[in-house]
Amino acid sequence: MSSLDGSKKGITRRTFIKSAAIGVAGVAAIGSLTGCNSSSTNESSSTAAAKEEPLEEQTWSFETPPDPIPDDKIKEVLDADVVVVGAGVAGITAALSAAEEGAKVIVIEKMRKVSPLGFWVGVVNSRLQKSKGLTLDPEQLTWEMKHAALHYADERLIRMWAYKSGQVMDWILDVLEAEGIPVTVEEHWEKKQDTPRPGLYYTMYPTAHVAGEGDIWQHGVDVILTPLQKKAEEKGAKFLFSTPAVQLVKDEGGNITGVIAKQKDENYIRLNSKAVILATGGYEGNQQMRYKYLPGLGKFLDNTEIMGRQTNTGDGHLMALWVGADMDPLPHATMFFDSNLAFSLHIGAWVLSRQPWLNVNASGERYQNEDAPYGYTCRADLYQPGKFKWSVFDSKWPEEAPNMGGTVCERIYPNSPIPPFGDVNTCKEGLEKALEKGVAVTADTIQGLAEKMKVPVDTFVKTVERYNELAKSGEDVDFGKDKYKLTTIEKAPFYAIKVSPNLLVTLSGVRVNTNLEVLNKEGKPIPGLYATGNVSGGFFGFEYPVHITGVSLGRSFTQGYFAAKNAAARALKKT
């Protein structure tokens, strides 16, 4: 397989199956893992590199369809109107939405239980938002999303979220209210401050909704999914867990007519249907797909722990590709977070490191405005030596951090309408843990801190002196950070937490239209095949816009709802 620098990088069968298992049948059927087939293995690496095709045109082994599962391997056949592949946010939403239309629904899930990831559901103009006086402008949100995607997205899909997500949240609220589950909506944090201090380079939007009571860990999206699944089952939807999908079934006319899956007993099952909805999540756990679709990040991600689900191996992407689907153009969008080191130790260390303190690289130099949303700052970190940074602050941090504000994952101010990940006490615990493990360092002098950070002492001392000058002047003429986030580093002891970027999820996928039908390479729908959530494309570009809180889950709920309506209409011949 081609590495990102043009040389040849071999991936063994063991490595491939361990790091990029793409489904039971898919792995078994791929056979020889030849990687890209753009040059002969007998050629020198330099000659091969010169002759390689553009990355987007290369054929990778995972793109080769496996042999069809023969009929004699099928031990059970089930019939449905709609089959949903994946029981996450988009999948469970789709199951209930289709069942409400009277469709017979079967959901298959590779995991043994529902295991969603996330907390905040970002929508526009739900009835709860309106009751709080939080009426948002869908046009403004559409523009913000397009801008965040560098216009590398399908505006029609963004508009679906901007104009219809509130309707879907109202539908969810009906279910939650019937179960007595409270829902809280985000209110702009600046309303909680004595003096409004808007961000300089980005605007926060009160889009987020969370369900449940207690601390943030009691507000996971599973609090929403559990009653949705319950209601779907009450309406006849059947859920099959530990049942990974391995192939789509297509008839001679090109229609998708079902799915083949593998059960716990290693037997295959065929689910016949009139429509299939892919809701399988991203491919962050698939090494080969990361190499192809995330150019420039493959080698880095090989040497870091993926924060997201290792079981998200692009199963839906691959099954769709094998029946002729088109994929989003390169490079694919990601949810890249600054969480590799501190997060694995303690949530408080992670939250504390995310505050917009002074950031320096391995050379002891400041290199960016630290107040940009963390999805963007960690992209800048990738350009630094060693691809990491130090977040530097002093012993005044317990008084300063609650005033920093920022995006919803990093706030630690008190009296937040939505519980934060950590308060000052949580951050103190996290800092102690990080110090114990060597992820954080402390010293009574700036010189001593530099030595423990292993950065050039003279350079670091000058960097801190300059930063203190800017903080005292109240104007960051070097990088333009808001003045109230400029805090001096003068009171010992001094601290630094080491931070490196990390991949949470991938956000690009197979191309879809506004009916959420999967498109082939000619831009035409593949009859009977739908995709929603992170397996679908066209919505995000480049990096996740974390300042539009919860838009990832909001997109998945919205698309899951409407994909199911369209799939059910096809299955029940309502269109």
XYZ file of C-alpha atoms in Angstrom:
575
model
C 0.000 0.000 0.000
C 1.254 3.498 -0.698
C 2.330 5.495 2.301
C 1.679 9.198 2.450
C 5.199 10.206 1.467
C 5.168 8.170 -1.743
C 7.128 5.216 -0.397
C 5.666 1.729 -0.082
C 4.351 0.715 3.310
C 3.431 -2.904 3.804
C 0.418 -3.822 5.899
C 0.396 -7.396 7.056
C -2.719 -9.504 7.215
C -2.446 -9.507 10.994
C -2.147 -5.707 11.169
C -4.983 -5.216 8.729
C -7.385 -7.523 10.530
C -6.464 -6.089 13.915
C -6.558 -2.415 13.005
C -8.921 -2.270 10.081
C -11.303 -5.177 10.300
C -13.992 -4.321 7.814
C -16.542 -6.959 8.569
C -16.373 -10.722 8.918
C -17.040 -11.638 5.325
C -15.239 -8.609 3.933
C -11.963 -9.463 5.647
C -12.210 -13.117 4.747
C -12.985 -12.388 1.127
C -10.354 -9.755 0.445
C -7.608 -12.366 0.353
C -4.218 -10.988 -0.621
C -3.739 -7.543 0.836
C -1.995 -5.913 -2.089
C -2.866 -2.354 -1.143
C -2.759 0.104 -4.014
C -2.136 -1.487 -7.365
C -0.580 1.517 -9.052
C 2.972 0.179 -9.400
C 4.911 -3.050 -9.556
C 6.542 -4.339 -6.395
C 9.698 -4.943 -8.470
C 10.193 -1.263 -9.142
C 12.303 0.901 -6.888
C 10.362 2.999 -4.439
C 11.404 6.222 -6.176
C 10.260 4.967 -9.580
C 7.037 3.653 -8.106
C 6.357 6.937 -6.384
C 6.893 8.824 -9.629
C 4.419 6.613 -11.473
C 1.723 6.516 -8.817
C -1.730 7.671 -9.732
C -3.379 10.464 -7.754
C -4.508 9.096 -4.405
C -8.176 9.535 -5.233
C -7.805 7.398 -8.372
C -5.898 4.532 -6.789
C -7.629 1.246 -6.078
C -7.161 -0.091 -2.583
C -7.785 -3.648 -1.519
C -10.770 -2.728 0.638
C -12.546 -1.380 -2.447
C -12.638 -4.800 -4.104
C -16.051 -6.394 -3.500
C -15.896 -9.755 -1.731
C -17.455 -12.796 -3.337
C -21.196 -13.069 -2.678
C -22.184 -15.245 0.258
C -23.558 -18.450 -1.322
C -27.103 -19.507 -0.543
C -25.969 -22.682 1.198
C -24.262 -20.540 3.824
C -27.507 -18.764 4.685
C -29.043 -20.446 7.722
C -31.984 -18.101 8.277
C -34.050 -15.689 6.197
C -36.119 -12.833 7.616
C -38.406 -10.451 5.757
C -38.936 -6.762 6.470
C -40.077 -3.613 4.751
C -37.079 -1.633 6.004
C -33.779 -2.920 7.388
C -31.679 -0.475 9.390
C -27.976 -1.283 9.687
C -26.649 0.190 12.918
C -28.336 0.917 16.250
C -26.811 4.264 17.100
C -28.307 7.735 17.002
C -29.305 7.720 13.329
C -30.298 4.051 13.326
C -32.610 4.064 16.338
C -34.185 7.297 15.134
C -34.761 5.722 11.732
C -36.258 2.605 13.299
C -38.923 4.546 15.174
C -39.579 6.931 12.292
C -40.154 4.066 9.835
C -42.205 2.044 12.321
C -44.515 5.006 12.829
C -45.289 4.859 9.112
C -46.455 1.268 9.488
C -43.322 -0.351 8.072
C -42.045 -3.674 9.367
C -38.578 -2.758 10.632
C -35.568 -4.889 11.561
C -32.448 -3.255 13.007
C -29.129 -5.120 13.000
C -26.182 -4.003 15.118
C -22.657 -5.435 15.282
C -22.215 -4.583 18.974
C -23.917 -6.505 21.754
C -25.822 -3.426 22.896
C -26.515 0.182 22.011
C -23.300 2.118 22.700
C -23.688 5.691 21.480
C -21.100 8.430 21.789
C -21.954 12.020 22.668
C -24.064 14.304 24.795
C -25.326 17.428 23.030
C -27.930 17.439 20.282
C -27.686 20.579 18.180
C -30.858 21.745 16.451
C -32.405 24.968 15.225
C -35.645 26.377 16.661
C -37.135 23.582 18.711
C -40.129 24.494 20.813
C -37.887 24.372 23.883
C -35.534 26.920 22.364
C -38.424 29.152 21.427
C -39.815 28.939 24.963
C -36.482 30.349 26.184
C -36.534 33.161 23.649
C -33.724 31.517 21.709
C -34.972 31.922 18.147
C -32.157 31.231 15.703
C -31.779 32.295 12.084
C -31.606 29.182 9.850
C -29.944 31.206 7.104
C -27.205 32.329 9.463
C -26.635 28.770 10.658
C -26.546 27.557 7.048
C -23.863 30.110 6.288
C -21.891 29.216 9.414
C -21.926 25.542 8.450
C -20.877 26.280 4.882
C -18.118 28.561 6.100
C -16.853 25.931 8.561
C -16.833 23.386 5.720
C -14.921 25.820 3.483
C -17.996 25.405 1.231
C -16.874 21.806 0.711
C -20.372 20.469 1.327
C -23.833 20.103 -0.180
C -25.788 23.155 0.954
C -29.076 21.323 0.467
C -28.170 18.829 3.180
C -27.133 21.619 5.530
C -30.445 23.360 4.905
C -32.310 20.202 5.836
C -30.711 20.406 9.274
C -31.048 24.174 9.619
C -34.737 24.254 8.695
C -36.025 20.860 9.865
C -33.983 19.817 12.899
C -36.265 21.753 15.227
C -39.207 19.698 13.957
C -37.325 16.482 14.676
C -36.373 17.654 18.172
C -40.032 18.436 18.887
C -40.815 14.848 17.865
C -38.129 13.632 20.283
C -39.456 15.906 23.027
C -42.876 14.282 22.672
C -41.312 10.910 23.461
C -39.135 12.164 26.313
C -41.876 14.180 27.967
C -44.152 11.141 27.943
C -41.418 9.300 29.872
C -40.899 12.162 32.310
C -37.353 12.836 31.092
C -36.301 16.491 31.383
C -34.448 18.259 28.587
C -32.201 21.285 29.006
C -31.319 23.692 26.236
C -28.065 25.599 26.022
C -28.238 29.288 26.725
C -25.342 31.442 25.630
C -22.743 31.447 28.382
C -22.189 35.219 28.131
C -25.598 35.767 29.711
C -24.116 34.282 32.878
C -21.326 36.865 32.999
C -21.515 40.330 34.489
C -20.116 41.835 31.311
C -20.821 40.273 27.899
C -17.520 39.532 26.182
C -18.119 38.065 22.731
C -15.560 35.899 21.031
C -13.356 37.613 18.514
C -13.159 35.014 15.776
C -16.198 32.800 16.268
C -19.741 33.022 17.537
C -21.303 30.458 19.832
C -24.855 29.414 18.985
C -27.289 28.037 21.608
C -28.145 24.937 19.611
C -27.471 22.214 22.187
C -30.077 20.073 23.948
C -29.296 17.449 26.589
C -31.648 15.036 28.326
C -31.516 13.769 31.887
C -30.603 15.042 35.341
C -27.449 15.186 37.441
C -23.886 15.738 36.270
C -22.853 15.634 32.628
C -22.314 11.866 32.721
C -26.041 11.460 33.344
C -26.816 13.405 30.156
C -25.420 11.071 27.503
C -27.341 10.662 24.281
C -28.363 7.184 25.450
C -30.863 8.962 27.720
C -32.652 9.931 24.503
C -32.093 6.707 22.596
C -33.427 4.363 25.272
C -37.035 5.658 25.114
C -36.848 5.961 21.315
C -35.818 2.310 21.066
C -38.525 1.315 23.531
C -41.191 3.061 21.476
C -39.849 1.587 18.235
C -40.108 -1.901 19.723
C -43.628 -1.159 20.906
C -44.466 -0.376 17.291
C -43.049 -3.692 16.130
C -39.417 -2.906 15.313
C -37.085 -5.837 15.982
C -33.486 -5.347 17.123
C -30.788 -7.974 16.467
C -27.531 -7.330 18.340
C -24.152 -9.009 17.799
C -25.233 -9.253 14.159
C -22.762 -7.414 11.894
C -23.841 -6.702 8.341
C -21.349 -7.980 5.779
C -22.947 -7.513 2.338
C -25.819 -5.802 0.620
C -28.037 -7.829 -1.707
C -28.724 -6.364 -5.153
C -31.009 -7.765 -7.824
C -30.402 -7.793 -11.577
C -32.183 -4.469 -11.942
C -29.779 -2.765 -9.560
C -32.246 -2.554 -6.672
C -31.015 -3.170 -3.139
C -33.196 -5.975 -1.837
C -31.658 -6.790 1.510
C -28.633 -7.396 3.698
C -26.600 -10.428 4.688
C -25.328 -10.447 8.263
C -23.424 -12.799 10.514
C -24.756 -13.892 13.879
C -23.027 -14.892 17.116
C -23.115 -18.561 16.148
C -21.111 -17.731 12.993
C -24.086 -18.508 10.766
C -25.206 -16.098 8.075
C -28.660 -14.572 7.978
C -30.307 -12.837 5.026
C -32.734 -10.026 5.677
C -34.941 -9.354 2.673
C -36.342 -5.844 2.432
C -37.599 -3.183 0.090
C -35.267 -0.564 1.543
C -32.017 -0.583 3.515
C -30.834 2.325 5.658
C -27.126 2.456 6.464
C -26.470 4.028 9.864
C -23.109 2.458 10.666
C -21.072 5.455 11.801
C -17.592 6.398 10.650
C -14.398 4.547 9.749
C -12.024 5.865 12.403
C -11.125 2.282 13.342
C -10.110 1.275 9.791
C -6.430 1.868 9.104
C -6.547 1.479 5.320
C -9.503 3.828 4.975
C -7.757 6.414 7.133
C -4.739 6.195 4.836
C -6.766 6.808 1.711
C -9.369 9.285 2.880
C -7.385 11.287 5.449
C -4.232 12.136 3.479
C -1.549 13.656 5.657
C -2.885 12.077 8.843
C -2.366 8.361 8.271
C 1.110 8.012 9.727
C 0.305 10.265 12.662
C -2.827 8.296 13.520
C -0.879 5.039 13.362
C 1.134 6.265 16.333
C -1.652 7.552 18.542
C -4.607 6.019 20.304
C -7.839 6.684 18.424
C -10.232 8.357 20.835
C -13.319 7.178 18.958
C -14.794 3.720 18.535
C -12.296 1.185 17.209
C -15.334 -0.836 16.148
C -16.352 1.906 13.714
C -14.585 0.333 10.760
C -16.489 1.808 7.842
C -18.712 -1.232 7.318
C -21.505 0.792 5.758
C -19.120 2.799 3.591
C -17.601 -0.398 2.218
C -20.850 -2.227 1.576
C -22.116 0.820 -0.299
C -18.900 1.100 -2.327
C -19.199 -2.562 -3.277
C -22.604 -1.901 -4.906
C -21.401 1.159 -6.820
C -21.789 4.087 -4.409
C -19.793 7.264 -4.829
C -17.747 8.623 -1.945
C -17.157 12.186 -0.793
C -14.125 13.742 -2.488
C -10.841 14.016 -0.598
C -9.895 15.095 1.950
C -12.579 13.804 4.277
C -13.891 15.705 7.277
C -13.044 14.695 10.815
C -13.820 15.496 14.412
C -10.259 16.081 15.558
C -9.800 16.795 19.253
C -6.932 17.878 21.497
C -7.378 14.994 23.868
C -4.885 12.206 23.355
C -2.854 12.501 26.559
C -4.860 14.295 29.245
C -8.223 12.728 28.413
C -6.943 9.204 28.975
C -5.842 10.149 32.491
C -8.635 12.253 33.962
C -11.442 14.376 32.572
C -10.339 17.291 34.752
C -6.862 17.350 33.215
C -8.443 17.401 29.767
C -10.789 20.278 30.578
C -8.049 22.295 32.269
C -5.679 21.836 29.340
C -8.396 23.079 26.977
C -8.593 26.521 28.533
C -7.052 29.214 26.304
C -3.839 29.462 28.285
C -0.525 30.207 26.634
C 0.285 27.468 24.099
C 3.883 26.762 23.150
C 5.434 24.176 20.874
C 8.463 21.956 21.417
C 10.666 24.933 20.568
C 9.164 26.990 23.393
C 7.445 29.351 20.964
C 3.895 30.655 20.861
C 2.340 29.979 17.453
C -1.428 30.633 17.465
C -4.455 32.336 18.992
C -5.311 29.837 21.713
C -8.971 30.879 21.822
C -10.010 29.304 18.519
C -12.318 26.263 18.869
C -10.199 23.280 19.861
C -10.979 21.360 16.677
C -9.114 24.090 14.845
C -6.288 24.707 17.321
C -5.326 21.044 17.264
C -5.071 21.230 13.476
C -2.473 23.939 14.000
C -0.769 21.633 16.510
C -0.202 19.114 13.715
C 2.105 21.623 12.038
C 4.321 21.915 15.112
C 7.449 19.879 15.907
C 6.381 16.538 17.330
C 2.718 17.401 16.709
C 2.036 18.432 20.302
C 1.887 21.523 22.475
C 2.205 22.617 26.093
C -0.669 24.462 27.754
C 0.995 26.825 30.246
C -0.553 28.621 33.252
C 0.199 29.601 36.825
C -1.292 29.045 40.275
C -4.012 31.669 39.701
C -5.832 29.264 37.406
C -8.678 28.363 39.844
C -9.790 32.006 39.809
C -9.162 32.584 36.105
C -10.487 29.422 34.444
C -14.191 29.896 35.321
C -14.171 33.169 33.357
C -12.755 31.696 30.159
C -16.024 30.513 28.646
C -15.338 28.898 25.310
C -17.075 26.017 23.591
C -19.358 23.703 25.496
C -16.835 20.890 26.060
C -14.287 23.164 27.717
C -16.323 25.493 29.931
C -15.906 25.136 33.672
C -17.812 28.170 34.913
C -20.427 27.647 37.626
C -24.199 27.823 37.199
C -24.137 26.606 33.627
C -27.575 25.573 32.321
C -25.901 22.475 30.893
C -23.523 20.738 33.322
C -19.861 21.133 32.338
C -17.404 18.268 32.044
C -15.525 19.586 35.033
C -15.543 22.258 37.723
C -12.518 23.662 39.532
C -12.365 20.737 41.952
C -12.495 18.221 39.092
C -9.693 20.097 37.357
C -7.604 20.054 40.540
C -7.980 16.284 40.720
C -7.083 15.969 37.058
C -4.023 18.174 37.399
C -2.739 16.045 40.285
C -3.233 12.902 38.210
C -1.475 14.425 35.200
C 1.456 15.462 37.389
C 1.719 11.935 38.784
C 1.842 10.439 35.290
C 4.210 13.012 33.804
C 1.682 14.449 31.358
C 1.869 17.694 33.346
C 4.904 19.330 34.938
C 5.285 22.019 37.584
C 8.080 24.239 38.875
C 8.592 27.310 41.040
C 10.414 29.191 38.286
C 9.821 29.688 34.579
C 13.319 28.407 33.891
C 12.657 25.295 35.924
C 9.378 24.710 34.105
C 11.140 24.971 30.741
C 13.677 22.369 31.821
C 10.943 19.940 32.818
C 9.118 20.603 29.543
C 12.412 19.966 27.710
C 12.055 23.114 25.633
C 14.805 25.711 25.014
C 14.978 27.677 28.264
C 15.917 31.083 26.854
C 13.257 30.936 24.154
C 10.558 29.864 26.587
C 11.466 32.575 29.105
C 11.207 35.214 26.373
C 7.879 33.750 25.225
C 6.416 33.992 28.735
C 7.792 37.504 29.225
C 6.200 38.617 25.969
C 2.891 36.969 26.880
C 2.870 38.753 30.233
C 3.494 42.069 28.474
C 0.490 41.466 26.224
C -1.711 40.445 29.147
C -0.839 43.582 31.102
C -1.404 45.812 28.086
C -4.828 44.266 27.477
C -4.177 43.767 23.773
C -2.781 40.717 22.010
C -1.074 42.406 19.093
C 0.728 39.163 18.233
C -2.222 36.800 17.717
C -5.382 38.780 18.511
C -6.737 36.799 21.451
C -9.571 38.413 23.408
C -8.137 40.532 26.176
C -10.088 38.887 28.988
C -8.456 35.564 28.094
C -4.970 37.025 28.384
C -3.834 35.973 31.849
C -0.384 36.608 33.243
C 1.975 33.780 34.162
C 3.662 35.256 37.229
C 2.504 33.496 40.396
C 4.367 30.316 41.308
C 4.046 27.416 41.112
C 3.836 27.277 37.336
C 2.251 24.455 35.335
C 2.277 22.989 31.836
C 0.128 20.164 30.465
C 1.219 18.298 27.358
C -1.510 18.026 24.732
C -1.573 16.155 21.432
C -4.328 15.858 18.809
C -6.605 12.852 18.553
C -9.234 11.558 16.140
C -12.708 11.104 17.598
C -14.783 10.303 14.504
C -14.761 10.653 10.744
C -17.543 12.760 9.266
C -17.508 12.063 5.520
C -19.073 9.202 3.659
C -21.060 8.048 0.681
C -22.801 10.728 -1.302
C -26.527 11.159 -0.771
C -29.287 13.383 -2.073
C -31.886 15.227 0.002
C -33.964 12.044 0.176
C -30.891 10.469 1.819
C -30.674 8.016 -1.087
C -27.141 6.793 -1.763
C -25.814 7.998 -5.116
C -23.701 6.120 -7.632
C -20.753 7.597 -9.493
C -23.102 9.110 -12.065
C -24.971 10.955 -9.333
C -28.062 8.750 -9.631
C -29.775 7.046 -6.674
C -29.075 3.384 -5.998
C -32.673 2.160 -5.664
C -33.553 1.044 -2.173
C -30.361 2.219 -0.441
C -30.268 5.089 2.054
C -27.540 6.438 4.344
C -27.642 8.686 7.376
C -25.287 10.046 10.003
C -21.527 9.620 9.749
C -21.709 6.992 7.016
C -23.267 9.629 4.751
C -21.430 12.512 3.155
C -21.958 16.018 1.911
C -22.637 17.688 5.248
C -19.272 18.446 6.832
C -16.045 19.593 5.245
C -12.523 19.630 6.628
C -13.146 19.893 10.400
C -16.044 19.753 12.839
C -17.507 23.187 13.760
C -17.529 22.716 17.524
C -18.860 26.241 18.072
C -22.200 25.038 16.638
C -22.758 22.795 19.605
C -24.064 19.304 18.968
C -24.557 19.642 15.225
C -23.119 16.150 14.661
C -25.841 14.442 16.704
C -28.404 16.947 15.460
C -27.566 16.008 11.880
C -27.826 12.290 12.704
C -31.216 12.587 14.386
C -32.562 14.764 11.565
C -31.278 12.598 8.736
C -32.289 9.383 10.474
C -35.834 10.663 10.819
C -36.225 11.722 7.179
C -34.277 8.826 5.657
C -36.731 6.496 7.356
C -39.765 8.406 6.119
C -38.463 8.130 2.564
C -37.453 4.484 2.919
C -40.836 3.577 4.391
C -42.621 5.409 1.592
C -40.699 3.352 -0.964
C -41.260 0.098 0.898
C -44.971 0.733 1.347
C -45.280 2.196 -2.173
C -46.517 5.559 -0.931
C -44.495 7.344 -3.598
